[in-house]
mmCIF file of C-alpha atoms and ligand atoms in Angstrom:
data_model
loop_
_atom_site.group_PDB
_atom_site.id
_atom_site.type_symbol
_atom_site.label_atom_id
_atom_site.label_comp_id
_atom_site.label_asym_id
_atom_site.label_seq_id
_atom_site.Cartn_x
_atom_site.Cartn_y
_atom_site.Cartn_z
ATOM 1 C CA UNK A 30 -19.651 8.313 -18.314
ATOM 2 C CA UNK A 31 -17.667 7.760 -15.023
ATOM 3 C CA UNK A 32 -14.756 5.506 -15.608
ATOM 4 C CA UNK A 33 -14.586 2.900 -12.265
ATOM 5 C CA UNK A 34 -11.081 2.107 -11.868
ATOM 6 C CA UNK A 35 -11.491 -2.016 -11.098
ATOM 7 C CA UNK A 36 -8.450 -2.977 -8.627
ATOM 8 C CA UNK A 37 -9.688 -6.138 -8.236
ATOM 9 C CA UNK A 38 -9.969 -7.330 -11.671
ATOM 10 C CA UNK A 39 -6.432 -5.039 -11.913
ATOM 11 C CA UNK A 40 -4.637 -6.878 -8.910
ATOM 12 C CA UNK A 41 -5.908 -10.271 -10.178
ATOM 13 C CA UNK A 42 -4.124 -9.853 -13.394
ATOM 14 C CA UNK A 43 -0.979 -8.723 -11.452
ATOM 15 C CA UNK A 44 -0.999 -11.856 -9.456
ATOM 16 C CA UNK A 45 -1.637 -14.547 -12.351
ATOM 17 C CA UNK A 46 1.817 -12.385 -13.763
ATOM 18 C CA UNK A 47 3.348 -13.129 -11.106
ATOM 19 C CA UNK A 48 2.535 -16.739 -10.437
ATOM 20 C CA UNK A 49 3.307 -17.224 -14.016
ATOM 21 C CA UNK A 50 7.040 -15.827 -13.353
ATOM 22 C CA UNK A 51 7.188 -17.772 -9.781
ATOM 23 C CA UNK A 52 6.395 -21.026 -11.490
ATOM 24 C CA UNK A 53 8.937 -20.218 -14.282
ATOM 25 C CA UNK A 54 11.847 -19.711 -11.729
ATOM 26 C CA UNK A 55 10.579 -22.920 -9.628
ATOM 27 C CA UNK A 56 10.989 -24.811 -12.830
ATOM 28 C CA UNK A 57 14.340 -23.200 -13.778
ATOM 29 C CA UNK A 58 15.593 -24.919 -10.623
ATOM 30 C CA UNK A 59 15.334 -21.647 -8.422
ATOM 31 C CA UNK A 60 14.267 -21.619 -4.945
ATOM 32 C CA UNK A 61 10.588 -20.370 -4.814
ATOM 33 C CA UNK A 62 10.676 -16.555 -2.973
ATOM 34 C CA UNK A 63 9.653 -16.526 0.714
ATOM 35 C CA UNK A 64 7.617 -13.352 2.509
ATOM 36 C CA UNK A 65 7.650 -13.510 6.224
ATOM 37 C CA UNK A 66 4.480 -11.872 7.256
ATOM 38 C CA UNK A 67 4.861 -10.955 11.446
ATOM 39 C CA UNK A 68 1.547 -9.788 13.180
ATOM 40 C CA UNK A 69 1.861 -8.651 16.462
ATOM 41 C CA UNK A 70 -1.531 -8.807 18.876
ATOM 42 C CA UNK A 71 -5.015 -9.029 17.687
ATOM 43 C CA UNK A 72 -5.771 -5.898 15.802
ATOM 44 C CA UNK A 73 -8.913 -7.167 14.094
ATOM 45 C CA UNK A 74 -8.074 -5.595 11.018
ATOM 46 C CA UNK A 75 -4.721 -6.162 11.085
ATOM 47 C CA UNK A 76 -5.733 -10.171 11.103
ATOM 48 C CA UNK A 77 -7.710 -9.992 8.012
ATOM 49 C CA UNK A 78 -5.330 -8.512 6.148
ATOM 50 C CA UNK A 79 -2.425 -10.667 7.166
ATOM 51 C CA UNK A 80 -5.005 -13.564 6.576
ATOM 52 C CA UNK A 81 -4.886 -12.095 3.146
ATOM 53 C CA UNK A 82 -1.542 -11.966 2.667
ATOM 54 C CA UNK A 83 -0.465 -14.903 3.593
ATOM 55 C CA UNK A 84 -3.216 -16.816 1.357
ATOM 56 C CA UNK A 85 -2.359 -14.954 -1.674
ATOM 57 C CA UNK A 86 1.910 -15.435 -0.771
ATOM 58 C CA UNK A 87 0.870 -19.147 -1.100
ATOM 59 C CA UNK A 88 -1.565 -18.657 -4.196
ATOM 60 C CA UNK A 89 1.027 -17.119 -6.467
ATOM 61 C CA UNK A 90 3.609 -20.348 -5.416
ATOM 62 C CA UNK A 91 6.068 -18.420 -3.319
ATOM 63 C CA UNK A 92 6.584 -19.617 0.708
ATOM 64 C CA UNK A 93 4.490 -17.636 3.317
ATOM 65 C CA UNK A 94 6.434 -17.535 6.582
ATOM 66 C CA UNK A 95 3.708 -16.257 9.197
ATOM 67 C CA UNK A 96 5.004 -15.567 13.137
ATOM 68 C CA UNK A 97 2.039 -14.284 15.384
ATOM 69 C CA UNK A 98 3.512 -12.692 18.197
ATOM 70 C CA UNK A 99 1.146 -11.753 21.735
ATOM 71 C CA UNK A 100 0.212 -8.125 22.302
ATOM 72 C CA UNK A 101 2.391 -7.900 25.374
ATOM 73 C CA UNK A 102 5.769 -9.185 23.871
ATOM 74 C CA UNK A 103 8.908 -7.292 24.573
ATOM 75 C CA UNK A 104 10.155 -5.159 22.147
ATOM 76 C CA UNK A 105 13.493 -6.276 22.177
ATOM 77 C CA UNK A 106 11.801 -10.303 21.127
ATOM 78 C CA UNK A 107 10.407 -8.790 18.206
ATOM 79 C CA UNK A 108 13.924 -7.356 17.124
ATOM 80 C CA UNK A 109 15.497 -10.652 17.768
ATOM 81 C CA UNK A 110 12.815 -12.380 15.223
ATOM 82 C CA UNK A 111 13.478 -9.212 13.141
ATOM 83 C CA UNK A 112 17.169 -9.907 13.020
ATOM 84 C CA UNK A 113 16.562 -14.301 12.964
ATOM 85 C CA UNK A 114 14.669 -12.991 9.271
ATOM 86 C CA UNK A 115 17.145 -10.768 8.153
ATOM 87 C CA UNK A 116 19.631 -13.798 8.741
ATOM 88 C CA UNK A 117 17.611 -16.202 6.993
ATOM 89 C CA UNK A 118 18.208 -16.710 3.396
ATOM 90 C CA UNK A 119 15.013 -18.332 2.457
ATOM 91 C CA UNK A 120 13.662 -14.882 3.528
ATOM 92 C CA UNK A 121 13.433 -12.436 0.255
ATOM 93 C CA UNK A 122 11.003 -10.325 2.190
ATOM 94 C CA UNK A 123 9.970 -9.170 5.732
ATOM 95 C CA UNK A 124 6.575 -7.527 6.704
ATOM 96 C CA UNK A 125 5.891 -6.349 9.826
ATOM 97 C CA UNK A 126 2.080 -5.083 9.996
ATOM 98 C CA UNK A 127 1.210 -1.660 11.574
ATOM 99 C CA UNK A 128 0.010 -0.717 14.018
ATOM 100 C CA UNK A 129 2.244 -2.276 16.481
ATOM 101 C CA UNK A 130 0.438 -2.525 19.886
ATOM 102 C CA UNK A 131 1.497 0.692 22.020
ATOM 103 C CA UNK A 132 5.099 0.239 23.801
ATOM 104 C CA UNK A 133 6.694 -0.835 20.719
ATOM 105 C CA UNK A 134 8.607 1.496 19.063
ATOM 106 C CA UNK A 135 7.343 0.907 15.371
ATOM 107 C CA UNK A 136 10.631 3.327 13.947
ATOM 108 C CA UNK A 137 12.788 0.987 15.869
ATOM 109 C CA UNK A 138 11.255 -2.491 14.382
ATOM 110 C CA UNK A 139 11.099 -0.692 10.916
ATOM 111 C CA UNK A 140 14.745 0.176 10.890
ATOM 112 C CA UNK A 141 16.018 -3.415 11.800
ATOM 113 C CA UNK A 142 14.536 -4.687 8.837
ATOM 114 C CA UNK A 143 17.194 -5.392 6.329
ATOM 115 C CA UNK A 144 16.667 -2.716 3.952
ATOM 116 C CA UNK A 145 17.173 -5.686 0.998
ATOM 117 C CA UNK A 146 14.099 -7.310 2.194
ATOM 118 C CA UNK A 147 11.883 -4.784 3.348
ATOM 119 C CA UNK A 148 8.819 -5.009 0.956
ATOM 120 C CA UNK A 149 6.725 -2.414 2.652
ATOM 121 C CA UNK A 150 9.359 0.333 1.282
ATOM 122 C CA UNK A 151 9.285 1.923 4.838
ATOM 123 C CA UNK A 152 13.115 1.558 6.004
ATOM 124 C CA UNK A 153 14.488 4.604 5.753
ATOM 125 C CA UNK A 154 17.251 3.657 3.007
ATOM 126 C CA UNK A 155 14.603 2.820 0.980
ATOM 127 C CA UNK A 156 12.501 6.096 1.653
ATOM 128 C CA UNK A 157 15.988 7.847 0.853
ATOM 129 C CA UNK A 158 16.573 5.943 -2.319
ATOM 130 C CA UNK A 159 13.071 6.398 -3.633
ATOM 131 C CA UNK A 160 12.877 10.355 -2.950
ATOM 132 C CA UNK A 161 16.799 10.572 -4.503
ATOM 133 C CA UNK A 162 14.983 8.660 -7.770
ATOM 134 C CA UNK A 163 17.417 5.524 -7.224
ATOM 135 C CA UNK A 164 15.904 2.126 -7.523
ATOM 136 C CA UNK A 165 14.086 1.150 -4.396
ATOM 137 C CA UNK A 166 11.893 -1.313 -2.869
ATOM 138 C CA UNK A 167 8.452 1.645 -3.105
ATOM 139 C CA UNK A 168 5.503 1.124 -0.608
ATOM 140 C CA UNK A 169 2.568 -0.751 -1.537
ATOM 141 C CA UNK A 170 -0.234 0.769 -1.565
ATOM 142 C CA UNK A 171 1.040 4.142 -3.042
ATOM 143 C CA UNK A 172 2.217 2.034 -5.777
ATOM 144 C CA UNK A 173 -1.029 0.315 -6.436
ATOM 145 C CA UNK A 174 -2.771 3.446 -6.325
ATOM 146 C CA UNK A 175 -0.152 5.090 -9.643
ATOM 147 C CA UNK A 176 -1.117 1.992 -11.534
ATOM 148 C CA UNK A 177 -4.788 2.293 -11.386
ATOM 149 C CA UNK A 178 -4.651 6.523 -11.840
ATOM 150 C CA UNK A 179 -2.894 5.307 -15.457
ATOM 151 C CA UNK A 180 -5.672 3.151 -16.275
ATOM 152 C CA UNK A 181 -7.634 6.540 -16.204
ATOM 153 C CA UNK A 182 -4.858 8.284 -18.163
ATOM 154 C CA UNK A 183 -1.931 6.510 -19.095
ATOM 155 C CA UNK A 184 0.404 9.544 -19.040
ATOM 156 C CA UNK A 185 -0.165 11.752 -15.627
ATOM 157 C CA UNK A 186 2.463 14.128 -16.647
ATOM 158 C CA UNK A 187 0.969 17.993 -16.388
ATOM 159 C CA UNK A 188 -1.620 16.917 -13.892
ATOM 160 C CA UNK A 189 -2.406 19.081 -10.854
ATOM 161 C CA UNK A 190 -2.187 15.952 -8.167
ATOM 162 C CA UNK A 191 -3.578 16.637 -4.393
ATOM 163 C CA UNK A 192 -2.982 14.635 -1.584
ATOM 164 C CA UNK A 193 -4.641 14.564 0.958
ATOM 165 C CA UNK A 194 -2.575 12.852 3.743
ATOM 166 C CA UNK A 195 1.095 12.777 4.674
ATOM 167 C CA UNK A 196 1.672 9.655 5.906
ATOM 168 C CA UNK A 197 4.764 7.621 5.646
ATOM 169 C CA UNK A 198 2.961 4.752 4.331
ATOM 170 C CA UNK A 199 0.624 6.436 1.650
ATOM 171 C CA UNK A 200 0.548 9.969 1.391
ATOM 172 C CA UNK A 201 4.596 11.134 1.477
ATOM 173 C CA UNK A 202 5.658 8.328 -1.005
ATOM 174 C CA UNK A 203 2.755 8.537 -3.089
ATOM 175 C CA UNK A 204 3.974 12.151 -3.330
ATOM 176 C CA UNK A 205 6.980 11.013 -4.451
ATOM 177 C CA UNK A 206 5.938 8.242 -6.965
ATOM 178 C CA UNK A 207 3.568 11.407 -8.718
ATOM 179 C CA UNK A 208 6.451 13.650 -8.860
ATOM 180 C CA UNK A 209 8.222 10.775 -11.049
ATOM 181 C CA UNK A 210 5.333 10.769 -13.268
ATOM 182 C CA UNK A 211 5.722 14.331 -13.490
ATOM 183 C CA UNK A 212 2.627 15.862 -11.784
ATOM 184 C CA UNK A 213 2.534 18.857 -9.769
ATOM 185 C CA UNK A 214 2.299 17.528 -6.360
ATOM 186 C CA UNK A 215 0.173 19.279 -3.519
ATOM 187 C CA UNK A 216 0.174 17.626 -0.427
ATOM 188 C CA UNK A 217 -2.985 18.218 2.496
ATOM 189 C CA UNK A 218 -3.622 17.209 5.893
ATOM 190 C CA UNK A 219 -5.474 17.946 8.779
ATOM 191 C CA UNK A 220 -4.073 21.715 9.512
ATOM 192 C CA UNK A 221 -4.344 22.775 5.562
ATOM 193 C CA UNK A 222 -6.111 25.752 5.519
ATOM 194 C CA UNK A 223 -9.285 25.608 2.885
ATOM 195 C CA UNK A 224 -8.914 21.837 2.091
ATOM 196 C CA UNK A 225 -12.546 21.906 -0.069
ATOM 197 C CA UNK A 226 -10.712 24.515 -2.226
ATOM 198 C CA UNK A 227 -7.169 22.886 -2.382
ATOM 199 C CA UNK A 228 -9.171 19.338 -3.210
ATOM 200 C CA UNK A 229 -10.784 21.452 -5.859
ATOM 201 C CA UNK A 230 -7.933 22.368 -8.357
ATOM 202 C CA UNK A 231 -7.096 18.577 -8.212
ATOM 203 C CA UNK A 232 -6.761 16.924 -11.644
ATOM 204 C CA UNK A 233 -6.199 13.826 -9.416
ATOM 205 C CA UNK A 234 -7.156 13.847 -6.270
ATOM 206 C CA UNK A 235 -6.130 11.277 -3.926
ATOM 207 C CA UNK A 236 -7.769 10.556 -0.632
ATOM 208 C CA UNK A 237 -6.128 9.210 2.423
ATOM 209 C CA UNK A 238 -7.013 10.304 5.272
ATOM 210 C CA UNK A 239 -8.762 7.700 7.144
ATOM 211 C CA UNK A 240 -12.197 9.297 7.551
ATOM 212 C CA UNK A 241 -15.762 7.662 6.314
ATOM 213 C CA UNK A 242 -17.012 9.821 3.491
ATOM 214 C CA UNK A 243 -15.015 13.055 3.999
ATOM 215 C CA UNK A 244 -14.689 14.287 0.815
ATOM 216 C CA UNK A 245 -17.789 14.964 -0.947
ATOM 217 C CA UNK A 246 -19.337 17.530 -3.355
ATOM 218 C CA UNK A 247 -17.088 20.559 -2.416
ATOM 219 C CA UNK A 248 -13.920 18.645 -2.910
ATOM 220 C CA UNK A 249 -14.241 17.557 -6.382
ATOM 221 C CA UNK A 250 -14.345 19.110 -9.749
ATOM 222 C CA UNK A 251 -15.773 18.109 -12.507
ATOM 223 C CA UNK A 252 -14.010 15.579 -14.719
ATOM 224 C CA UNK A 253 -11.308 15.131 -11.636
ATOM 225 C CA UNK A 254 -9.749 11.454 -11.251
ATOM 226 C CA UNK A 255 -10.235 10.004 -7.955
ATOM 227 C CA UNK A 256 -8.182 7.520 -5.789
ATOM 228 C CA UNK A 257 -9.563 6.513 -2.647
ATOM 229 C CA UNK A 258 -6.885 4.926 -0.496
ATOM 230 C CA UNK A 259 -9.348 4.724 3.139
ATOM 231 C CA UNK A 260 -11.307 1.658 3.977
ATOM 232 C CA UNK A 261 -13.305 2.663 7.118
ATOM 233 C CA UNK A 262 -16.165 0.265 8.381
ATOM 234 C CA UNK A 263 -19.654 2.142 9.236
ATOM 235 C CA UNK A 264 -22.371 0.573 11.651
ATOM 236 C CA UNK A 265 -25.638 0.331 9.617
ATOM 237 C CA UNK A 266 -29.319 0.205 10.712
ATOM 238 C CA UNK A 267 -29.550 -3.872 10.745
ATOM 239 C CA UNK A 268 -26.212 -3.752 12.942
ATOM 240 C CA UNK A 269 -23.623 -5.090 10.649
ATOM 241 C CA UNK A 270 -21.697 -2.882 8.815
ATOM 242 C CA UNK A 271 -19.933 -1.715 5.918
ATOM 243 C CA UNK A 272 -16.919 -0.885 4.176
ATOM 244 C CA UNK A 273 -16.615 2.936 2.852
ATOM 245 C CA UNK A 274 -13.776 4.848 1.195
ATOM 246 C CA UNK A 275 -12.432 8.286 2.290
ATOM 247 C CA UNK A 276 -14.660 9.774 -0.448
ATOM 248 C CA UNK A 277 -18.859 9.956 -0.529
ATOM 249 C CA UNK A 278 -18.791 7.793 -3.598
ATOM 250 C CA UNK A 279 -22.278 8.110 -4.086
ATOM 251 C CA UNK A 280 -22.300 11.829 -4.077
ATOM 252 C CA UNK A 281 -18.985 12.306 -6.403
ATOM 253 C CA UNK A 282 -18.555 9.590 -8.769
ATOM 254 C CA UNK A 283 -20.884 11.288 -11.177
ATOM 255 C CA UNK A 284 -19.042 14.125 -11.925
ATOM 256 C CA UNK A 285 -15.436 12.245 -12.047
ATOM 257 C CA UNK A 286 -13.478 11.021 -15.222
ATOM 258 C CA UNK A 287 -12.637 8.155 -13.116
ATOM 259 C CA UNK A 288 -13.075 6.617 -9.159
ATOM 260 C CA UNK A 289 -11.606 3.776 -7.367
ATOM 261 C CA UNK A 290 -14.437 1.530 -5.973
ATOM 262 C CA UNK A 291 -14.149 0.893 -1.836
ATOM 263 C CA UNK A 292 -14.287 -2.111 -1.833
ATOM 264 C CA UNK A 293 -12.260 -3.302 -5.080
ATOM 265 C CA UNK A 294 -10.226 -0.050 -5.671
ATOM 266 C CA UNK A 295 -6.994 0.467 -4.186
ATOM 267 C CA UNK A 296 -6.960 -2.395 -1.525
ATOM 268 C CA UNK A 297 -6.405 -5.475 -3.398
ATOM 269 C CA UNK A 298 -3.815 -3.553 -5.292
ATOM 270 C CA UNK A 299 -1.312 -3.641 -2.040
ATOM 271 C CA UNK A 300 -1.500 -6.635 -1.963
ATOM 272 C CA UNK A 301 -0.410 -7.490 -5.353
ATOM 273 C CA UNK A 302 1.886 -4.950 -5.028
ATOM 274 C CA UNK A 303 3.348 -6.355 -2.100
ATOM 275 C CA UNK A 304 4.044 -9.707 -3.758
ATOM 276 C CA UNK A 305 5.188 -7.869 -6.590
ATOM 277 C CA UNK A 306 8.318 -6.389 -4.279
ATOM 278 C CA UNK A 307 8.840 -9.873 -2.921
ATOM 279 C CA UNK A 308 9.695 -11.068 -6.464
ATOM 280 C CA UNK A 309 12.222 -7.893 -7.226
ATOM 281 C CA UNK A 310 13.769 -8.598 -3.483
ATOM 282 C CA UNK A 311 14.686 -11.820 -4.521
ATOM 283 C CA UNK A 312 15.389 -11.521 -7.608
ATOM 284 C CA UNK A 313 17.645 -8.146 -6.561
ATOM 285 C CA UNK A 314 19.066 -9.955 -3.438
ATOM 286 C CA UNK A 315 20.223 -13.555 -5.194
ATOM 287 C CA UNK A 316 20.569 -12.250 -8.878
ATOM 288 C CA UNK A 317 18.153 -14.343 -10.261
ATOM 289 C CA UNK A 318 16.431 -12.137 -13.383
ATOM 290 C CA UNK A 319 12.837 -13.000 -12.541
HETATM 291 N N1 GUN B 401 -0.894 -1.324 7.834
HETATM 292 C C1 GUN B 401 -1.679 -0.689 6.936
HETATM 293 N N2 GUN B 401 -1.123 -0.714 5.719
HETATM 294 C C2 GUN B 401 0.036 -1.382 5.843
HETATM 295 C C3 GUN B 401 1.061 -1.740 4.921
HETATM 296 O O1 GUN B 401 1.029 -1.436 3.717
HETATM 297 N N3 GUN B 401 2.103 -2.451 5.442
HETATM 298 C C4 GUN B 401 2.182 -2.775 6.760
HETATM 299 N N4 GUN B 401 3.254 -3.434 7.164
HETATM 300 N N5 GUN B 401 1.257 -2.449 7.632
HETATM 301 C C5 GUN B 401 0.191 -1.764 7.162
#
């Protein structure tokens, strides 16, 4: 019987931790940790999920410090705010959501951040530190994704892992977070020659690519564990629409030892994650043990 990994249920837990701990410093006498969430333009997707950040900042006790910034702005504003944050000590962590509107260099805002504070793990002294093994603030979402693969199998060590994806914000530090549990790590992408085959030998496969339904019946063996990272919104016959994962669910979940849901797999995991790094920011930052 197919084991469905429940992020949701997962993530919830994470959060009552972590509200627990917040409310435990707040009545130690410690400030209560601030994330400073900055969305620029009106990405509709981009608003939800900063919509759910910033509720869930707020739910676990810590201070949510949202700036909404127009489409149009000028670069060198958003650097300015960048730096304002950096300066501010009630700010333990800085978020700026991608995709920044085209004409912003997104390298540019990402390496102002103060590597202390940046929660998303994407500053390159962070991506250095994490691939070198030395303690790091580690991206989000590739962390949520570890966590629920070890509710499938709590040690991954031995496992064949594919990858399918190299981005910076999944698919290269997810590569590197498996490699610390000890998997072999193959990483695919768009050019890989025979992806169906290379998705084949997974023992964990892990999708995210950012394509409805890619990966179906020739990608995945029997008895693989599978990670679905995409969240892609299809049109359906009554014209509203819904949310699907990277992988044909319905076609492989069957024949897996274990599949994140989409919805409830991997994406309420970042965000758990997420406030997760905000607490070891601050506590890292001020030398508070939280
Ligand atoms: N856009 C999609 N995922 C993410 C994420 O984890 N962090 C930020 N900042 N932007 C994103």
């Amino acid at each position: 019987m197919v084991q469905v990994l429940d992020g949701k249920a997962l993530a919830a837990q994470l959060r009552a931790d972590i509200g627990t701990r917040v409310a435990g410093l707040v009545a130690a006498g410690h400030p209560a940790p601030g994330l400073a969430v900055v969305l620029v333009g009106e990405d509709p997707a981009s608003q939800v999920y900063v919509g759910s950040k910033v509720r869930q900042t707020a739910e676990v006790g810590m201070r949510s410090i949202e700036h909404r910034l127009a489409a149009d702005v000028a670069e060198r504003h958003l650097l300015d705010l960048v730096e304002r944050l950096n300066a501010d000590q009630t700010v333990d962590g800085i978020l700026v959501q991608l995709p920044l509107p085209a004409g912003i260099d997104s390298t540019r805002v990402i390496e102002a951040i103060d590597p202390a504070k940046d929660v998303d793990g994407f500053h390159p002294v962070n991506v250095g530190r994490l691939s070198s093994g030395l303690p790091a603030l580690v991206p989000c979402t590739p962390r949520g994704c570890v966590m629920l693969a070890k509710r499938a199998r709590t040690d991954l060590a031995g496992l064949h892992a594919v990858i399918v994806g190299r981005s910076n914000i999944v698919g290269k530090p997810m590569a590197q977070l498996l490699l610390q549990e000890h998997c072999t790590v193959t990483i695919a992408h768009s050019r890989s020659r025979d992806l169906p085959g290379l998705c084949r030998q997974a023992d964990l496969l892990v999708a995210a690519i950012g394509r409805p339904e890619m990966l179906g019946d020739a990608h995945v063996r029997e008895g693989a564990i599978v990670i679905d990272v995409g969240i892609n919104r299809l049109p359906t016959a009554d014209g509203r629409s819904r949310l699907v994962g990277d992988v044909d669910y319905a076609r492989v979940a069957e024949r897996c030892e274990a599949i994140t849901p989409v919805p409830g797999g991997v994406g309420p995991m970042t965000i758990a994650c997420l406030l997760d790094n905000t607490l070891t920011a601050y506590s890292r930052r001020r030398g508070i043990p939280a």
